[in-house]
Amino acid sequence: MGMTMTQKILAKHAGLASVTAGQLVEGRLDLVLGNDITTPVAITEFDKAGLTQVFDRNKIAIVLDHYTPCKDIKAAQLCAQARSFAQRFGITHFYDVGQMGVEHALIPEKGLAAPGEVITGADSHTCTYGALGAFSTGVGSTDMAAGMATGLAWFKVPSAIKVTLTGKPGKYVSGKDVVLHLIGEIGVDGALYQSLEFAGDGVAELTMDDRFTIANMAIEAGAKNGIFPVDARTRAYLKGRVDRPWEAVEPDADAVYEREVIIDLSALRPTVSLPHLPSNTKTVDEAAGMSIQQVVIGSCTNGRLKDLQEAADILKGRQVAKGVRCIVIPATQQIYMDAMAQGLIQTFIESGCAVSTPTCGPCLGGHMGVLADGERAVSTTNRNFVGRMGPVSSEIILASPAVAAASAVVGVIADPETVMGGTQA
């Protein structure tokens, strides 16, 4: 019986010739990741278990990105605990304020994820690195502690759903629209503990930033991971970033899939997810006109350079609507500098946006953009659950950077084509 991409990677890391869906395996880890919220919990468990060494200080990454720059005393204490641990064990890849970025944008940027690798992170959106052909998945902080000590983890080999992409997306259709459409089609538990394995001619039409966005939100469909094949775009992205050997995998011709979902990219419209589930999707045409008070452009889902370019293109020469707050957060320091060099930051500020240092802050209702009672935000983040960004009476609409920027200009949910055509509220 043939294997999927995920199954091949897990088999290799478990030292087995083959694996099948449902099989329990112990596999070696290429990277263990944590942030300022989850790492302190892992450290506490690490110390409680009497552990005194890490398996490889070069294969652990700690990124202080959620509540940093520290929003309060508790956040500062958590970061201090992580700093102390990183110093104690000489953790090579420790990223603090001034060097850090939103972890799932920073890890690929720094070349810490590569095809064929197994990566676990104490954050559910660790599945982002599947865009590079890696098996990456979120784990709990206790598993992070064990991974840091042993370099090993137990996995139940997932079955897979094949997502075949065809056609070429339109001008204002991006990876965010693709993944929201997919989640709307299969549901938030449609891929429960399965691997979403992308294929088809349409993959070549997606930029790496599009793929990172799609793999990032695999968890929003309940998936164990999402994974893309390695192609010329992937190799170009990896060149100059990853200097260690890596091995791409391809699915066997007779690989077994639970089902196949076919998406014609050329047929997609800009898509949004209305409160309070990512699967509550509508096209921008169906949602147009809904009032908003805040727009957030950033996060591990959509804070990359292409995202900022798309938003700036719409905001340039225009103003954020009266009564709307627009917050822009470049996902890493490098992205911030690149955006400055291209004039994007000036565009945002001239348009009336607030531009922040890299942080996850508003995505989880931590800081830098918490909502008040009854307020509604359009956000390029990945979750719109009840109370995610503020009180339970607040609401989040998930959207692409293009839709978010257009909505900021008009003051209601808006189609980017309408704004770029010159029609404004």
PDB file of N, CA, C and O in Angstrom, residues 175-188 217 220-221 263 268-288 290 381-382 384 396-400 413:
ATOM      1  N   GLY A 175      -4.164  33.211  -0.955  1.00  0.00           N
ATOM      2  CA  GLY A 175      -4.188  31.983  -0.172  1.00  0.00           C
ATOM      3  C   GLY A 175      -5.235  32.004   0.924  1.00  0.00           C
ATOM      4  O   GLY A 175      -5.816  30.962   1.250  1.00  0.00           O
ATOM      5  N   LYS A 176      -5.493  33.182   1.504  1.00  0.00           N
ATOM      6  CA  LYS A 176      -6.507  33.280   2.565  1.00  0.00           C
ATOM      7  C   LYS A 176      -7.889  32.907   2.040  1.00  0.00           C
ATOM      8  O   LYS A 176      -8.648  32.198   2.700  1.00  0.00           O
ATOM      9  N   ASP A 177      -8.194  33.364   0.837  1.00  0.00           N
ATOM     10  CA  ASP A 177      -9.488  33.039   0.237  1.00  0.00           C
ATOM     11  C   ASP A 177      -9.600  31.547  -0.065  1.00  0.00           C
ATOM     12  O   ASP A 177     -10.661  30.948   0.111  1.00  0.00           O
ATOM     13  N   VAL A 178      -8.487  30.958  -0.488  1.00  0.00           N
ATOM     14  CA  VAL A 178      -8.473  29.528  -0.785  1.00  0.00           C
ATOM     15  C   VAL A 178      -8.766  28.713   0.474  1.00  0.00           C
ATOM     16  O   VAL A 178      -9.625  27.825   0.473  1.00  0.00           O
ATOM     17  N   VAL A 179      -8.061  29.025   1.555  1.00  0.00           N
ATOM     18  CA  VAL A 179      -8.233  28.211   2.758  1.00  0.00           C
ATOM     19  C   VAL A 179      -9.572  28.482   3.438  1.00  0.00           C
ATOM     20  O   VAL A 179     -10.194  27.561   3.987  1.00  0.00           O
ATOM     21  N   LEU A 180     -10.069  29.715   3.388  1.00  0.00           N
ATOM     22  CA  LEU A 180     -11.399  29.971   3.950  1.00  0.00           C
ATOM     23  C   LEU A 180     -12.467  29.223   3.150  1.00  0.00           C
ATOM     24  O   LEU A 180     -13.398  28.655   3.722  1.00  0.00           O
ATOM     25  N   HIS A 181     -12.318  29.222   1.828  1.00  0.00           N
ATOM     26  CA  HIS A 181     -13.256  28.463   0.997  1.00  0.00           C
ATOM     27  C   HIS A 181     -13.211  26.979   1.366  1.00  0.00           C
ATOM     28  O   HIS A 181     -14.272  26.332   1.501  1.00  0.00           O
ATOM     29  N   LEU A 182     -12.003  26.439   1.533  1.00  0.00           N
ATOM     30  CA  LEU A 182     -11.859  25.026   1.875  1.00  0.00           C
ATOM     31  C   LEU A 182     -12.511  24.713   3.217  1.00  0.00           C
ATOM     32  O   LEU A 182     -13.260  23.724   3.342  1.00  0.00           O
ATOM     33  N   ILE A 183     -12.255  25.537   4.212  1.00  0.00           N
ATOM     34  CA  ILE A 183     -12.836  25.305   5.541  1.00  0.00           C
ATOM     35  C   ILE A 183     -14.357  25.436   5.481  1.00  0.00           C
ATOM     36  O   ILE A 183     -15.083  24.668   6.119  1.00  0.00           O
ATOM     37  N   GLY A 184     -14.831  26.399   4.704  1.00  0.00           N
ATOM     38  CA  GLY A 184     -16.277  26.539   4.548  1.00  0.00           C
ATOM     39  C   GLY A 184     -16.905  25.325   3.903  1.00  0.00           C
ATOM     40  O   GLY A 184     -18.050  24.958   4.212  1.00  0.00           O
ATOM     41  N   GLU A 185     -16.142  24.662   3.020  1.00  0.00           N
ATOM     42  CA  GLU A 185     -16.667  23.490   2.318  1.00  0.00           C
ATOM     43  C   GLU A 185     -16.658  22.234   3.189  1.00  0.00           C
ATOM     44  O   GLU A 185     -17.626  21.474   3.191  1.00  0.00           O
ATOM     45  N   ILE A 186     -15.589  22.019   3.960  1.00  0.00           N
ATOM     46  CA  ILE A 186     -15.489  20.757   4.710  1.00  0.00           C
ATOM     47  C   ILE A 186     -15.804  20.906   6.197  1.00  0.00           C
ATOM     48  O   ILE A 186     -16.027  19.916   6.885  1.00  0.00           O
ATOM     49  N   GLY A 187     -15.800  22.140   6.714  1.00  0.00           N
ATOM     50  CA  GLY A 187     -16.142  22.357   8.113  1.00  0.00           C
ATOM     51  C   GLY A 187     -14.926  22.381   9.032  1.00  0.00           C
ATOM     52  O   GLY A 187     -13.832  21.946   8.658  1.00  0.00           O
ATOM     53  N   VAL A 188     -15.129  22.891  10.247  1.00  0.00           N
ATOM     54  CA  VAL A 188     -14.021  23.024  11.195  1.00  0.00           C
ATOM     55  C   VAL A 188     -13.549  21.674  11.742  1.00  0.00           C
ATOM     56  O   VAL A 188     -12.486  21.599  12.366  1.00  0.00           O
ATOM     57  N   MET A 217      -3.650  27.529   8.382  1.00  0.00           N
ATOM     58  CA  MET A 217      -5.041  27.354   8.814  1.00  0.00           C
ATOM     59  C   MET A 217      -5.559  25.938   8.619  1.00  0.00           C
ATOM     60  O   MET A 217      -6.765  25.702   8.756  1.00  0.00           O
ATOM     61  N   GLU A 220      -7.576  24.908  11.454  1.00  0.00           N
ATOM     62  CA  GLU A 220      -8.951  25.420  11.531  1.00  0.00           C
ATOM     63  C   GLU A 220      -9.948  24.480  10.865  1.00  0.00           C
ATOM     64  O   GLU A 220     -11.156  24.663  11.011  1.00  0.00           O
ATOM     65  N   ALA A 221      -9.447  23.497  10.119  1.00  0.00           N
ATOM     66  CA  ALA A 221     -10.319  22.445   9.588  1.00  0.00           C
ATOM     67  C   ALA A 221     -10.201  21.176  10.432  1.00  0.00           C
ATOM     68  O   ALA A 221     -10.695  20.120  10.052  1.00  0.00           O
ATOM     69  N   ILE A 263     -10.671  22.114  -5.874  1.00  0.00           N
ATOM     70  CA  ILE A 263     -10.961  23.544  -5.840  1.00  0.00           C
ATOM     71  C   ILE A 263     -10.434  24.192  -7.119  1.00  0.00           C
ATOM     72  O   ILE A 263      -9.239  24.122  -7.412  1.00  0.00           O
ATOM     73  N   LEU A 268     -12.962  31.104  -7.661  1.00  0.00           N
ATOM     74  CA  LEU A 268     -13.102  31.657  -6.319  1.00  0.00           C
ATOM     75  C   LEU A 268     -13.288  33.167  -6.348  1.00  0.00           C
ATOM     76  O   LEU A 268     -12.756  33.869  -7.209  1.00  0.00           O
ATOM     77  N   ARG A 269     -14.058  33.662  -5.373  1.00  0.00           N
ATOM     78  CA  ARG A 269     -14.191  35.086  -5.115  1.00  0.00           C
ATOM     79  C   ARG A 269     -13.526  35.379  -3.772  1.00  0.00           C
ATOM     80  O   ARG A 269     -13.359  34.478  -2.945  1.00  0.00           O
ATOM     81  N   PRO A 270     -13.131  36.631  -3.515  1.00  0.00           N
ATOM     82  CA  PRO A 270     -12.669  36.961  -2.171  1.00  0.00           C
ATOM     83  C   PRO A 270     -13.689  36.485  -1.146  1.00  0.00           C
ATOM     84  O   PRO A 270     -14.891  36.683  -1.327  1.00  0.00           O
ATOM     85  N   THR A 271     -13.190  35.846  -0.100  1.00  0.00           N
ATOM     86  CA  THR A 271     -14.045  35.132   0.854  1.00  0.00           C
ATOM     87  C   THR A 271     -13.776  35.606   2.267  1.00  0.00           C
ATOM     88  O   THR A 271     -12.644  35.907   2.625  1.00  0.00           O
ATOM     89  N   VAL A 272     -14.824  35.667   3.068  1.00  0.00           N
ATOM     90  CA  VAL A 272     -14.691  36.045   4.478  1.00  0.00           C
ATOM     91  C   VAL A 272     -15.367  34.986   5.336  1.00  0.00           C
ATOM     92  O   VAL A 272     -16.218  34.227   4.866  1.00  0.00           O
ATOM     93  N   SER A 273     -14.955  34.945   6.613  1.00  0.00           N
ATOM     94  CA  SER A 273     -15.617  34.076   7.584  1.00  0.00           C
ATOM     95  C   SER A 273     -16.314  34.957   8.604  1.00  0.00           C
ATOM     96  O   SER A 273     -15.664  35.747   9.302  1.00  0.00           O
ATOM     97  N   LEU A 274     -17.615  34.827   8.692  1.00  0.00           N
ATOM     98  CA  LEU A 274     -18.391  35.612   9.649  1.00  0.00           C
ATOM     99  C   LEU A 274     -18.348  34.959  11.026  1.00  0.00           C
ATOM    100  O   LEU A 274     -18.019  33.773  11.156  1.00  0.00           O
ATOM    101  N   PRO A 275     -18.672  35.725  12.076  1.00  0.00           N
ATOM    102  CA  PRO A 275     -18.670  35.141  13.429  1.00  0.00           C
ATOM    103  C   PRO A 275     -19.602  33.936  13.498  1.00  0.00           C
ATOM    104  O   PRO A 275     -20.619  33.900  12.809  1.00  0.00           O
ATOM    105  N   HIS A 276     -19.262  32.940  14.313  1.00  0.00           N
ATOM    106  CA  HIS A 276     -18.090  32.858  15.190  1.00  0.00           C
ATOM    107  C   HIS A 276     -17.284  31.601  14.880  1.00  0.00           C
ATOM    108  O   HIS A 276     -16.667  31.022  15.775  1.00  0.00           O
ATOM    109  N   LEU A 277     -17.253  31.184  13.615  1.00  0.00           N
ATOM    110  CA  LEU A 277     -16.473  30.022  13.211  1.00  0.00           C
ATOM    111  C   LEU A 277     -15.791  30.298  11.875  1.00  0.00           C
ATOM    112  O   LEU A 277     -16.389  30.927  10.994  1.00  0.00           O
ATOM    113  N   PRO A 278     -14.569  29.797  11.693  1.00  0.00           N
ATOM    114  CA  PRO A 278     -13.909  29.963  10.397  1.00  0.00           C
ATOM    115  C   PRO A 278     -14.687  29.338   9.236  1.00  0.00           C
ATOM    116  O   PRO A 278     -14.498  29.724   8.084  1.00  0.00           O
ATOM    117  N   SER A 279     -15.552  28.373   9.547  1.00  0.00           N
ATOM    118  CA  SER A 279     -16.330  27.702   8.500  1.00  0.00           C
ATOM    119  C   SER A 279     -17.572  28.482   8.076  1.00  0.00           C
ATOM    120  O   SER A 279     -18.229  28.119   7.102  1.00  0.00           O
ATOM    121  N   ASN A 280     -17.876  29.579   8.766  1.00  0.00           N
ATOM    122  CA  ASN A 280     -19.067  30.377   8.443  1.00  0.00           C
ATOM    123  C   ASN A 280     -18.717  31.360   7.319  1.00  0.00           C
ATOM    124  O   ASN A 280     -18.676  32.570   7.518  1.00  0.00           O
ATOM    125  N   THR A 281     -18.461  30.807   6.154  1.00  0.00           N
ATOM    126  CA  THR A 281     -17.912  31.602   5.062  1.00  0.00           C
ATOM    127  C   THR A 281     -18.980  32.163   4.124  1.00  0.00           C
ATOM    128  O   THR A 281     -20.027  31.550   3.893  1.00  0.00           O
ATOM    129  N   LYS A 282     -18.667  33.347   3.593  1.00  0.00           N
ATOM    130  CA  LYS A 282     -19.477  34.011   2.573  1.00  0.00           C
ATOM    131  C   LYS A 282     -18.513  34.657   1.590  1.00  0.00           C
ATOM    132  O   LYS A 282     -17.376  34.985   1.933  1.00  0.00           O
ATOM    133  N   THR A 283     -18.947  34.871   0.387  1.00  0.00           N
ATOM    134  CA  THR A 283     -18.132  35.672  -0.516  1.00  0.00           C
ATOM    135  C   THR A 283     -18.232  37.129  -0.071  1.00  0.00           C
ATOM    136  O   THR A 283     -19.164  37.517   0.637  1.00  0.00           O
ATOM    137  N   VAL A 284     -17.259  37.932  -0.490  1.00  0.00           N
ATOM    138  CA  VAL A 284     -17.285  39.338  -0.094  1.00  0.00           C
ATOM    139  C   VAL A 284     -18.549  40.021  -0.620  1.00  0.00           C
ATOM    140  O   VAL A 284     -19.068  40.960   0.017  1.00  0.00           O
ATOM    141  N   ASP A 285     -19.077  39.546  -1.720  1.00  0.00           N
ATOM    142  CA  ASP A 285     -20.302  40.116  -2.272  1.00  0.00           C
ATOM    143  C   ASP A 285     -21.479  39.902  -1.324  1.00  0.00           C
ATOM    144  O   ASP A 285     -22.324  40.783  -1.147  1.00  0.00           O
ATOM    145  N   GLU A 286     -21.516  38.720  -0.700  1.00  0.00           N
ATOM    146  CA  GLU A 286     -22.616  38.401   0.212  1.00  0.00           C
ATOM    147  C   GLU A 286     -22.509  39.139   1.543  1.00  0.00           C
ATOM    148  O   GLU A 286     -23.514  39.403   2.193  1.00  0.00           O
ATOM    149  N   ALA A 287     -21.274  39.457   1.937  1.00  0.00           N
ATOM    150  CA  ALA A 287     -21.065  40.098   3.239  1.00  0.00           C
ATOM    151  C   ALA A 287     -20.909  41.608   3.147  1.00  0.00           C
ATOM    152  O   ALA A 287     -20.870  42.294   4.178  1.00  0.00           O
ATOM    153  N   ALA A 288     -20.809  42.141   1.958  1.00  0.00           N
ATOM    154  CA  ALA A 288     -20.545  43.568   1.774  1.00  0.00           C
ATOM    155  C   ALA A 288     -21.558  44.425   2.514  1.00  0.00           C
ATOM    156  O   ALA A 288     -22.750  44.123   2.552  1.00  0.00           O
ATOM    157  N   MET A 290     -21.480  45.191   5.845  1.00  0.00           N
ATOM    158  CA  MET A 290     -21.500  45.011   7.303  1.00  0.00           C
ATOM    159  C   MET A 290     -20.580  46.040   7.957  1.00  0.00           C
ATOM    160  O   MET A 290     -19.442  46.225   7.552  1.00  0.00           O
ATOM    161  N   THR A 381      -6.304  37.550  10.742  1.00  0.00           N
ATOM    162  CA  THR A 381      -5.868  36.478  11.620  1.00  0.00           C
ATOM    163  C   THR A 381      -6.593  35.180  11.268  1.00  0.00           C
ATOM    164  O   THR A 381      -7.230  35.081  10.215  1.00  0.00           O
ATOM    165  N   ASN A 382      -6.517  34.179  12.144  1.00  0.00           N
ATOM    166  CA  ASN A 382      -6.999  32.846  11.760  1.00  0.00           C
ATOM    167  C   ASN A 382      -8.183  32.313  12.556  1.00  0.00           C
ATOM    168  O   ASN A 382      -8.706  31.254  12.231  1.00  0.00           O
ATOM    169  N   ASN A 384     -11.964  33.307  14.689  1.00  0.00           N
ATOM    170  CA  ASN A 384     -12.991  34.291  15.004  1.00  0.00           C
ATOM    171  C   ASN A 384     -13.974  33.761  16.043  1.00  0.00           C
ATOM    172  O   ASN A 384     -15.166  34.057  16.017  1.00  0.00           O
ATOM    173  N   ILE A 396     -15.546  39.035  15.177  1.00  0.00           N
ATOM    174  CA  ILE A 396     -14.413  39.055  14.261  1.00  0.00           C
ATOM    175  C   ILE A 396     -14.847  38.478  12.921  1.00  0.00           C
ATOM    176  O   ILE A 396     -15.482  37.421  12.869  1.00  0.00           O
ATOM    177  N   ILE A 397     -14.494  39.166  11.865  1.00  0.00           N
ATOM    178  CA  ILE A 397     -14.696  38.661  10.510  1.00  0.00           C
ATOM    179  C   ILE A 397     -13.313  38.407   9.916  1.00  0.00           C
ATOM    180  O   ILE A 397     -12.488  39.317   9.836  1.00  0.00           O
ATOM    181  N   LEU A 398     -13.038  37.167   9.548  1.00  0.00           N
ATOM    182  CA  LEU A 398     -11.746  36.820   8.961  1.00  0.00           C
ATOM    183  C   LEU A 398     -11.752  37.154   7.476  1.00  0.00           C
ATOM    184  O   LEU A 398     -12.730  36.902   6.774  1.00  0.00           O
ATOM    185  N   ALA A 399     -10.630  37.717   7.009  1.00  0.00           N
ATOM    186  CA  ALA A 399     -10.555  38.121   5.613  1.00  0.00           C
ATOM    187  C   ALA A 399      -9.109  38.189   5.161  1.00  0.00           C
ATOM    188  O   ALA A 399      -8.176  38.127   5.966  1.00  0.00           O
ATOM    189  N   SER A 400      -8.931  38.348   3.872  1.00  0.00           N
ATOM    190  CA  SER A 400      -7.592  38.536   3.291  1.00  0.00           C
ATOM    191  C   SER A 400      -7.124  39.962   3.531  1.00  0.00           C
ATOM    192  O   SER A 400      -7.923  40.856   3.840  1.00  0.00           O
ATOM    193  N   ILE A 413     -17.595  46.117   5.310  1.00  0.00           N
ATOM    194  CA  ILE A 413     -17.016  45.046   4.496  1.00  0.00           C
ATOM    195  C   ILE A 413     -17.126  45.437   3.030  1.00  0.00           C
ATOM    196  O   ILE A 413     -18.213  45.790   2.550  1.00  0.00           O
TER     197      ILE A 413
END
